[in-house]
XYZ file of C-alpha atoms in Angstrom:
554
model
C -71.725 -35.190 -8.211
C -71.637 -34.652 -12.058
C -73.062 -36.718 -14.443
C -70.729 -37.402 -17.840
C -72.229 -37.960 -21.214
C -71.734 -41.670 -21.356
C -74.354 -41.906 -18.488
C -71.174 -42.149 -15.578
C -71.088 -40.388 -12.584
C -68.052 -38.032 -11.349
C -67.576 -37.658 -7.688
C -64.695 -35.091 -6.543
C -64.096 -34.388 -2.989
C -63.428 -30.739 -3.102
C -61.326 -31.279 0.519
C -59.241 -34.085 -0.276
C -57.073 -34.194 -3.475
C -58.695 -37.326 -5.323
C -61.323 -37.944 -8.173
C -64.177 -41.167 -7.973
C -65.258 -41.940 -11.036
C -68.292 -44.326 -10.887
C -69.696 -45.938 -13.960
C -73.385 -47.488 -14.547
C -72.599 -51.175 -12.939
C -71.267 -49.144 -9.862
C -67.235 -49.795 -10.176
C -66.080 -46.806 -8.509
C -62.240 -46.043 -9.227
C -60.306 -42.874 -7.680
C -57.786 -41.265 -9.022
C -55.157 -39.109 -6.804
C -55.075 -35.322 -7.956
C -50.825 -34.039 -8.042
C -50.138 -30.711 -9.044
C -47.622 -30.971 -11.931
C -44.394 -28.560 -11.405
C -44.006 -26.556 -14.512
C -40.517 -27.030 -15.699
C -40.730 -24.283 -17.672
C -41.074 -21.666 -14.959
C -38.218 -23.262 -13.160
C -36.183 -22.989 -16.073
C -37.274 -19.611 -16.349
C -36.584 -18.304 -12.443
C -33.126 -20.054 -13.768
C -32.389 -17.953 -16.555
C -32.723 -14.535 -14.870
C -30.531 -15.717 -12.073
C -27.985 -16.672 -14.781
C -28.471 -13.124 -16.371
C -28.052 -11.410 -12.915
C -25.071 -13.581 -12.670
C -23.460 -12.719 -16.031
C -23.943 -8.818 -14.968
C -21.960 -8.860 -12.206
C -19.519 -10.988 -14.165
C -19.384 -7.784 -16.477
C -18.965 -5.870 -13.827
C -16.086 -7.289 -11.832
C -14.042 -7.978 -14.953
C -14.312 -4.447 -15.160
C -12.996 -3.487 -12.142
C -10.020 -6.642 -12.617
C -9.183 -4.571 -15.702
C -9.121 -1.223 -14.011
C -7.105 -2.702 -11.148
C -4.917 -4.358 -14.107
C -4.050 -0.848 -16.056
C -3.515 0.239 -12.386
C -1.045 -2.336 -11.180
C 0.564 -1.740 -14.641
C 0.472 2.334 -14.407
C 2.277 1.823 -10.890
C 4.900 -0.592 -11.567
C 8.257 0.571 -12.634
C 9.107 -0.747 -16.102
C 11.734 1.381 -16.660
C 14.999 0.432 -18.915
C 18.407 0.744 -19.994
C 17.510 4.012 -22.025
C 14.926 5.477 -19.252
C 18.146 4.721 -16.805
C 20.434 6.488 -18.789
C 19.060 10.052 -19.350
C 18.115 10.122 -15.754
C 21.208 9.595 -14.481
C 22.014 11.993 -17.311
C 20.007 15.019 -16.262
C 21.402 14.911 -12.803
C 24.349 14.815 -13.742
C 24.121 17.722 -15.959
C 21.725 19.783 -13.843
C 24.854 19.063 -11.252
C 27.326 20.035 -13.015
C 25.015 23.411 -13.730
C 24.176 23.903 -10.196
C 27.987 23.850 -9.190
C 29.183 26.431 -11.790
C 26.241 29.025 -11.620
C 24.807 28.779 -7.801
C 27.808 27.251 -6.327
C 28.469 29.284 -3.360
C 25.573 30.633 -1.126
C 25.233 34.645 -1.006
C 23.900 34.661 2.289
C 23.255 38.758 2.230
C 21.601 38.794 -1.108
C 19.820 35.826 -0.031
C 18.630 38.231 3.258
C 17.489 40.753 1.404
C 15.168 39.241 -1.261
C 13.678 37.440 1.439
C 13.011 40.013 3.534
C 11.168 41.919 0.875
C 9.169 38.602 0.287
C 7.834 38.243 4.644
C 7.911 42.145 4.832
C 5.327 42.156 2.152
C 3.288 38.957 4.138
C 3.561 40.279 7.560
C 1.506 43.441 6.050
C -0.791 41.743 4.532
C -1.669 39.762 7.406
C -1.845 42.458 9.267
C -4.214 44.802 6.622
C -1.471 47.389 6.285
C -0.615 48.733 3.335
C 2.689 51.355 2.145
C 6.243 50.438 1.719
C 7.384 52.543 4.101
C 8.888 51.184 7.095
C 6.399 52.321 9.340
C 3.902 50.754 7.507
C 5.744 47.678 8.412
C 6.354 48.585 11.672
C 2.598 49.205 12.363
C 2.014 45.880 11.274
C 4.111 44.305 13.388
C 2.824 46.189 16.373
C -0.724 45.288 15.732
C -0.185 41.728 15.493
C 1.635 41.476 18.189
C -1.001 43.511 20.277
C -3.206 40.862 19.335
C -1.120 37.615 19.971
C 1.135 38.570 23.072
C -1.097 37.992 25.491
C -1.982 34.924 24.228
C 1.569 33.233 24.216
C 2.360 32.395 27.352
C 6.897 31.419 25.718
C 7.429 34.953 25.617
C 6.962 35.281 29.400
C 9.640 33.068 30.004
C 12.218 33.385 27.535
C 15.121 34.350 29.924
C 15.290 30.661 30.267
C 16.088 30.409 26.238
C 18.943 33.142 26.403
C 16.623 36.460 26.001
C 15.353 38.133 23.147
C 18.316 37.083 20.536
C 18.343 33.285 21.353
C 14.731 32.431 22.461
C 13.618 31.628 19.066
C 15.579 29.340 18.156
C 15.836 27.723 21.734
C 12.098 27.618 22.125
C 10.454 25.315 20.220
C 7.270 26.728 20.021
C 8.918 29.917 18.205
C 9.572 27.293 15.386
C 7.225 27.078 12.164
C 6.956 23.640 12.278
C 4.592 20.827 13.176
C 6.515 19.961 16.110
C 6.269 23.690 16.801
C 2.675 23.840 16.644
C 2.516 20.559 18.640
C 4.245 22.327 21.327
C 2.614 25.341 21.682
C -0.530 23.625 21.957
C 0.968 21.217 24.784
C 2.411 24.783 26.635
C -0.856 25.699 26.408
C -2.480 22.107 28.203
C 0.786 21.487 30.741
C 1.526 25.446 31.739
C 5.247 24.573 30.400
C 7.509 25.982 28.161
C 9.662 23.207 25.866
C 13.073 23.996 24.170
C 16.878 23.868 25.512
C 19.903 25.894 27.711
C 22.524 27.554 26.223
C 24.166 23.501 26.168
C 21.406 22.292 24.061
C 20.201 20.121 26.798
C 16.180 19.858 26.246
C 14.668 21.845 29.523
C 10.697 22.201 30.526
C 10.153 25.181 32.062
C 7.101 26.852 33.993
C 5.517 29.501 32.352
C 5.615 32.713 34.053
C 2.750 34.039 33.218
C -0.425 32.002 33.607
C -2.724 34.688 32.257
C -1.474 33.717 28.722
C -3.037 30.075 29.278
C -6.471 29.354 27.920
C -9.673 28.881 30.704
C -10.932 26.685 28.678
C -10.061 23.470 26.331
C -11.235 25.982 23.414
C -9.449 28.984 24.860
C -6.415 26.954 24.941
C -6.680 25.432 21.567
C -7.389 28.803 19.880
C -4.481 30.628 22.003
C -1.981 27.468 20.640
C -2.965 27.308 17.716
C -4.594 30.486 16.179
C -2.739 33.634 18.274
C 1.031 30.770 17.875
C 0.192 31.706 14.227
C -0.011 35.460 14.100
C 2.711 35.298 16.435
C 5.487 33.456 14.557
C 4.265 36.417 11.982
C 5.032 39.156 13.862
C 8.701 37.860 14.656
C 9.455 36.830 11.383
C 10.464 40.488 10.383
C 11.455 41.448 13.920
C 9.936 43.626 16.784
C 8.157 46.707 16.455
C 11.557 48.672 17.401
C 13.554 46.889 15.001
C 11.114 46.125 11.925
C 12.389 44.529 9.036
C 15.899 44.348 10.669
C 15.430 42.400 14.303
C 16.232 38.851 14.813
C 13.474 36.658 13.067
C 12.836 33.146 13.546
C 14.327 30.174 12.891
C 13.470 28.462 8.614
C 11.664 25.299 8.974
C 14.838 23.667 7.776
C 17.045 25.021 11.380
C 13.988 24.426 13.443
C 13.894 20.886 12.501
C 17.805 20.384 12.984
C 17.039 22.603 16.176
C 14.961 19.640 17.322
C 16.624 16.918 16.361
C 19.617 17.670 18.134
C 18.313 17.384 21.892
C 17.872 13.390 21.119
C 20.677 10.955 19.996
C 22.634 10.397 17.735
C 22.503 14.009 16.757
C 22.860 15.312 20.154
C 26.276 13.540 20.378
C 28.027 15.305 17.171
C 30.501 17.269 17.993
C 32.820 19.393 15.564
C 36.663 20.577 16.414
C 37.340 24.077 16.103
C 41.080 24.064 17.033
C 41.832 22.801 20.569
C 37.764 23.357 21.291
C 35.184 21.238 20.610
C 31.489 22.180 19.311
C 28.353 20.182 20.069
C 25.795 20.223 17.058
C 23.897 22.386 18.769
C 25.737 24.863 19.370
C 26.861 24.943 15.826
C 23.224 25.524 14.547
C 23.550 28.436 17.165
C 26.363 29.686 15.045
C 24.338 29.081 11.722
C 21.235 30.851 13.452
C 23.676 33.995 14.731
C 25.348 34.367 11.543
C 28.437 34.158 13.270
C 29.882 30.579 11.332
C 29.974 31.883 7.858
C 30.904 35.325 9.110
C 33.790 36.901 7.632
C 37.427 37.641 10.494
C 39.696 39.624 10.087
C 43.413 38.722 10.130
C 43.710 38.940 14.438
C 40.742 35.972 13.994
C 38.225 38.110 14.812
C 34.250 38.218 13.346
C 33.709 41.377 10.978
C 30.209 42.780 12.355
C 29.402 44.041 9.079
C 29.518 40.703 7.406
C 27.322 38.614 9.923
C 23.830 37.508 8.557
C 21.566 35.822 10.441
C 20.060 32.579 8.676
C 16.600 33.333 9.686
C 13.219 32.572 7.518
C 14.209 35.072 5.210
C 17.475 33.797 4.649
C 15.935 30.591 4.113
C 13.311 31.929 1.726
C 16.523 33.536 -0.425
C 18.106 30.208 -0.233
C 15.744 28.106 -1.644
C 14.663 31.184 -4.288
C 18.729 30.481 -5.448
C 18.838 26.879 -5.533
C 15.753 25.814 -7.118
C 16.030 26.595 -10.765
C 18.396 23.572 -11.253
C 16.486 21.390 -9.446
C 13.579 22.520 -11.266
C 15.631 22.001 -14.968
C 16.538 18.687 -13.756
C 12.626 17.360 -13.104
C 11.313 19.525 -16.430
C 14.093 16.821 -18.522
C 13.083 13.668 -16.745
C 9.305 14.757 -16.930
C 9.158 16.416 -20.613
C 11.489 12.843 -21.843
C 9.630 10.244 -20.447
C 6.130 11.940 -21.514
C 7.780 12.267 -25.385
C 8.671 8.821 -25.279
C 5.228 7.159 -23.922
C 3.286 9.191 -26.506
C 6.087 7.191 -29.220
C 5.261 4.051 -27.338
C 1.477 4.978 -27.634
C 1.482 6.290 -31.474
C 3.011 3.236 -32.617
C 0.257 1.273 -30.785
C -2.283 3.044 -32.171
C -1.759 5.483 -34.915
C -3.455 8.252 -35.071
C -4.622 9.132 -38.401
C -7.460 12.266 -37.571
C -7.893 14.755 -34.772
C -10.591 11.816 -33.101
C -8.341 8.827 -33.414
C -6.824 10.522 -30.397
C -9.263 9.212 -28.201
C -7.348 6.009 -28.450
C -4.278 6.896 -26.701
C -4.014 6.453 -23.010
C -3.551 9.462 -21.992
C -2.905 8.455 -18.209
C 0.184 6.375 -19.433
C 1.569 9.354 -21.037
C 0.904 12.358 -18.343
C 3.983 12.437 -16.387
C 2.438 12.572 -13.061
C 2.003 9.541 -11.032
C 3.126 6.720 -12.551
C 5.360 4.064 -11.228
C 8.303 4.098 -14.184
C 8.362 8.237 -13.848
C 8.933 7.919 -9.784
C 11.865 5.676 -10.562
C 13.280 7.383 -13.099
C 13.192 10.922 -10.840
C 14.753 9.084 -7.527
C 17.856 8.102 -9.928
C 18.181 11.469 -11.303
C 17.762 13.379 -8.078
C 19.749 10.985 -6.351
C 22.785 11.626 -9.034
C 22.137 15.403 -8.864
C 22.806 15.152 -5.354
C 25.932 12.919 -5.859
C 27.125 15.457 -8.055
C 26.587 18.306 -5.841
C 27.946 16.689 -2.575
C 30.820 16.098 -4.263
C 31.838 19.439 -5.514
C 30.773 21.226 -2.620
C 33.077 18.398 -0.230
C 35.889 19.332 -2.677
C 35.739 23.027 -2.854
C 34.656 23.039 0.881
C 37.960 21.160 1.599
C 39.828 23.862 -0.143
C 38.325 26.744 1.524
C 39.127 24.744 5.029
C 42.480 24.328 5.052
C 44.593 26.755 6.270
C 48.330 26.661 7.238
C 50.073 27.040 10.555
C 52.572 29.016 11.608
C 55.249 26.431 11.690
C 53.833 25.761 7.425
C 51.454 22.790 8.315
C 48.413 22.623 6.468
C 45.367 22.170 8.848
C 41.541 21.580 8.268
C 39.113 22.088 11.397
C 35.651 20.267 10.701
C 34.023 23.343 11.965
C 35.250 25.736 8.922
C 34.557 23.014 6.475
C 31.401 22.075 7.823
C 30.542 25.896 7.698
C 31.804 26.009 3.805
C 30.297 22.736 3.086
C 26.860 23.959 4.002
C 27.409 27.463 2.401
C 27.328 24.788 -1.471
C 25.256 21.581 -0.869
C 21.724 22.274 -2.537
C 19.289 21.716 0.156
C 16.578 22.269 -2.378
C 18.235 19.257 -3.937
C 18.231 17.312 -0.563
C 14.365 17.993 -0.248
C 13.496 16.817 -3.422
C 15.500 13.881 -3.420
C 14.399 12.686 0.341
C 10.324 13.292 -1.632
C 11.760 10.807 -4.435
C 12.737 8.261 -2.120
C 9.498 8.533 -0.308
C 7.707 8.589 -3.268
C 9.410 5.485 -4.649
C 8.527 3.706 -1.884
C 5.223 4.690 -1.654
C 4.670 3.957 -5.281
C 5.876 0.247 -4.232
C 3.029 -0.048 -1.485
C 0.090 1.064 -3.890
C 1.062 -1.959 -5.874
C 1.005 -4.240 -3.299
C -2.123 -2.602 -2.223
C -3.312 -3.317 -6.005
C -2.415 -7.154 -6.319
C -4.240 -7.869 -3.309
C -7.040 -6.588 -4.379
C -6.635 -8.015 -7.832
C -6.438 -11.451 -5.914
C -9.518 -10.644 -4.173
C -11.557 -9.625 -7.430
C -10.035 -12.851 -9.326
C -11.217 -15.149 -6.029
C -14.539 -13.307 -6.976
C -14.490 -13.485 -10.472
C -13.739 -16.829 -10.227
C -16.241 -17.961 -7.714
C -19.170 -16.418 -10.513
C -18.000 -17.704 -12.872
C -18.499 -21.361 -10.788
C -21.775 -20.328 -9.808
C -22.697 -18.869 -14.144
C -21.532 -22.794 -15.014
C -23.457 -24.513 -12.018
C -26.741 -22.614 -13.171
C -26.330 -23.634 -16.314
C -26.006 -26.802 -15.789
C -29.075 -26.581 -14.029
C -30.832 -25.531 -16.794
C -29.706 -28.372 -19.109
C -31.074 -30.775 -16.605
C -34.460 -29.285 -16.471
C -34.459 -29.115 -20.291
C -33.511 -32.449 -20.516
C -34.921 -34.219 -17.429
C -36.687 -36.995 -19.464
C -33.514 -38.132 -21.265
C -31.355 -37.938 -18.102
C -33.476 -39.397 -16.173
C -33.833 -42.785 -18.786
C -29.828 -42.635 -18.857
C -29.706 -41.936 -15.095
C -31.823 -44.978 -15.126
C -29.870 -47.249 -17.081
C -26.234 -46.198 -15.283
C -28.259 -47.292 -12.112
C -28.824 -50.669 -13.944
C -25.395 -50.978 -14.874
C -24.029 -50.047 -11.817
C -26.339 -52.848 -10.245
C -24.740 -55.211 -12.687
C -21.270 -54.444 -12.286
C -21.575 -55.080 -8.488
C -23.792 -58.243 -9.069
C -20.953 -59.545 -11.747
C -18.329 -58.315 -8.968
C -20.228 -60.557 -6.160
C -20.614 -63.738 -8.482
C -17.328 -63.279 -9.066
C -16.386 -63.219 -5.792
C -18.292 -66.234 -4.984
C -16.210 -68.394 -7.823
C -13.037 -67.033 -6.540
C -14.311 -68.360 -3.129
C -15.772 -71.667 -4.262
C -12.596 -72.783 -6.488
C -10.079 -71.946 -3.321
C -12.820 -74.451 -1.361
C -13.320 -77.089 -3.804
C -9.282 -76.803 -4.329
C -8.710 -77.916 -0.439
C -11.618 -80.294 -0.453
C -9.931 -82.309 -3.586
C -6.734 -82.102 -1.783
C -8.227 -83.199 1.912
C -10.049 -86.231 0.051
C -6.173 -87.510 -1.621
C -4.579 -86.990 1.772
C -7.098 -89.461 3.261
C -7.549 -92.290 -0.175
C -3.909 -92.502 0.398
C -3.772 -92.358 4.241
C -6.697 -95.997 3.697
C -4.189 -98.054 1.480
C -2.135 -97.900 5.267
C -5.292 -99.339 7.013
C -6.009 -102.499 4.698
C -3.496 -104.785 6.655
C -5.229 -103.808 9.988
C -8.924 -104.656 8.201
C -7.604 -107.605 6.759
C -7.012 -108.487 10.683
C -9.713 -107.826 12.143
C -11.804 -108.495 9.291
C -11.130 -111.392 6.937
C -12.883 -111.278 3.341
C -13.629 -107.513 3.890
C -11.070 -106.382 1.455
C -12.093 -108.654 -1.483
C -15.929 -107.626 -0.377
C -15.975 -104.091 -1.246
C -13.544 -104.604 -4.424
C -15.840 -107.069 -5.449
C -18.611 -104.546 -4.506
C -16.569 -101.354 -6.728
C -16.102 -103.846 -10.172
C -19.963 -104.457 -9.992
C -20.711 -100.634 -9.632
C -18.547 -99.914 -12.348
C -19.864 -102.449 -14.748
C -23.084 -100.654 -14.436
């Protein structure tokens, strides 16, 4: 107990939140302790919520307006004028590549790329010299190494021997599907390819000491040893280095492949009164023996054959890429030129720093949705152009005349000149356009949907930055909102009291309305009754009239 100056006693009970006060004539009054909630830190613990909340706004209209220049870099806004010159340049580049490749040297083509894998197999192999023996002791020690370790070669009667297994045997191929094979030969103890028909055969391998022990073993010996394997043939066998039969280009291996399934497997081209499945014409391509040159009984000139090996494959693309490459250095080099106009105008640059400001990512001509489009149309018209000429001058080369003066074409010599003047550089970089064209279309799907998902986001903040701070007006201004919460309470109590009365009017009017009528229905129902009173009742009548004039005189 505490005493206060003006003599009063102070009682607090420490364990229960109220205060007795007692004064000197004994009135004891208690008062009930609450602990006040201080606005202010509320408010507070408000406002550094709302500043967390405005950061990550910051931060995910960032990443809308990456995903914005994005969406914009990838999408093709090319017009008339970018559609123009890149149907331009392939036509031009076409037009170049039929009047200074045009027809295929297949020997010259040989021989620079058999410089080019004589010079690999060596140095795979840690020999140096440019001897042949140096070459030949390459080829030797790789295939030392990897011949016991590729279990095809064991069977390769099956493929038609040492001149047609490579091409028949799939694993011989430098190709994925190759590779997929060999491992598979390696797991199954069978060899994959096809007969002398091109019918696709699995056959035992012959050899079982050439399969792996172990799931290691075997994917080391199918994947590792395939490798130095496919070197060693490329340039031929030890006896016959740098002149042997090599293997198959990726370009016949695939076409090798793809001719055991339908609908390639059912081509067939005419070659007089014979015809040729599709697989045996690759045979012919592989051989040499199609674009071969015969002498006037009809018969192949052995000089003139040239296998179309790797290294006639490697000379091949060597010849046909400089006008592919012309073609993509005009589309590149003019759209760059013409962004960097776009961007100067946008933002001129007036010192060496103001270049800062361009976007440089709009102007490199790599990966950007417009560029893509604009390369698909000029490869694609390259290829239009070069199709064409070589179906023409193929056409001419074809026909030949009978003996009774009748001009005949078989599809097998124009197939064979056709091939010997289509670009298949060109083909590869057009069938990357279209890919890439497409590919450049999902990526900006990809991009709007996560653009929607960021603006859902971005959206859903900025609900939240507005709820808080409407919090923090409230708390600020509790007093005053609560006096006008108090009065719209009071007026809402009115307007439903007012709505009630009224109701009750409405109901009493309709009520009195009925009662009025009810009560002249029955006055004039009584005037009907008066004969019957004056009946039963004599005097009655004049009674109660008498009666009503007194009342009313009052």
């Amino acid at each position: 107990m505490k005493k206060e100056k003006n003599g009063g006693d102070c009682m607090i009970n420490e364990f229960n939140p109220l205060v007795k006060l007692v004064d000197e004539y004994g009135t004891e009054v208690e008062f009930e302790i609450i602990n006040p909630v201080i606005e202010n830190d509320i408010v507070e613990k408000y406002k550094e919520d709302l500043e967390e909340i405005e950061e990550y706004i910051s931060v995910v209209e960032k990443k809308a307006q990456e995903l914005n220049r994005k969406s914009d870099i990838l999408t093709n806004h090319a017009d008339k004028l970018d559609y123009a010159v890149a149907t331009g340049c392939g036509v031009l580049t076409g037009i170049l590549d039929a009047y200074f490749v045009g027809k295929l040297d297949l020997a010259k083509c040989h021989e620079w790329g058999s410089k080019k894998v004589n010079n690999f197999v060596k140095i795979v192999a840690g020999e140096k010299g440019d001897d042949a023996d140096a070459l030949r002791r390459a080829i030797e020690k790789l295939e030392k190494k990897s011949k016991s370790y590729f279990p095809s070669d064991s069977s390769l009667n099956a493929f038609g021997g040492g001149l047609q297994h490579h091409l028949r045997d799939f694993a011989h191929h430098p190709t994925v599907a190759g590779l997929l094979f060999s491992v598979l030969t390696q797991f199954t103890g069978k060899c994959y390819g096809t007969d002398t028909k091109g019918v696709f055969i699995v056959v035992p391998v012959e050899d079982k000491s050439r399969i792996g022990k172990t799931v290691q073993e075997k994917l080391l010996f199918g994947t590792v040893y395939w490798f130095l394997h496919l070197v060693s043939d490329m340039a031929g066998t030890g006896g016959t280095a740098g002149k042997g039969t090599g293997i198959p280009g990726p370009i016949l291996a695939l076409a090798k492949e793809l001719s055991v399934i339908p609908p390639f497997s059912c081509i067939k081209f005419k070659d007089g009164d014979r015809d040729v499945a599709f697989s045996e014409f690759l045979s012919k391509i592989f051989n040499g023996t199609l674009f071969a040159e015969k002498d006037e009984s009809g018969k192949i000139i052995k000089n003139s054959i040239v296998n179309v090996d790797l290294r006639t494959e490697l000379g091949i693309i060597k010849t046909q890429m400089w006008p592919v490459l012309v073609n993509e250095i005009l589309v590149r080099s003019f759209y760059s030129i013409r962004q960097l106009k776009k961007e100067l105008e946008k933002n001129p640059v007036q010192e060496f720093k103001d270049l800062k400001k361009l976007d440089w990512r709009r102007i490199a001509p790599v990966k950007n949705g417009t560029l893509t489009r604009m390369l698909t149309i000029s490869t694609g018209t390259f290829m239009a152009v070069d199709l064409g000429d070589a179906a023409v001058k193929a056409f001419m080369d074809a026909k030949k005349t009978t003996a009774a003066g009748q001009p005949i074409i078989t599809s097998l010599a124009f197939a064979g000149s056709f091939l010997l003047r289509i670009n298949f550089v060109g083909i590869g970089r057009f069938t990357m356009a279209v890919v890439s064209d497409v590919g450049m279309g999902m990526k900006v799907e990809k991009v709007d949907r996560e653009r929607i998902v960021v603006y859902n986001q971005l959206l859903a903040t900025y609900h939240a930055k507005v709820a808080y701070k409407q919090l923090i007006m409230l708390e600020e201004n509790g007093r005053m909102l609560e006096k006008e919460g108090e009065m719209w309470v009071t007026a809402k109590d009115a307007t439903e009291a007012i709505y009630e009365c009224n109701k009750t009017m409405l109901w009493s009017m309709k009520y009195a309305e009925e009662a009025w009528i009810d009560i002249m229905q029955n006055t004039a129902r009584m005037t009907e009754y008066i004969p019957k009173i004056e009946d039963r009742n004599p005097g009655l009548m004049e009674e109660l009239f008498a009666r009503k004039s007194d009342i009313l005189r009052r």
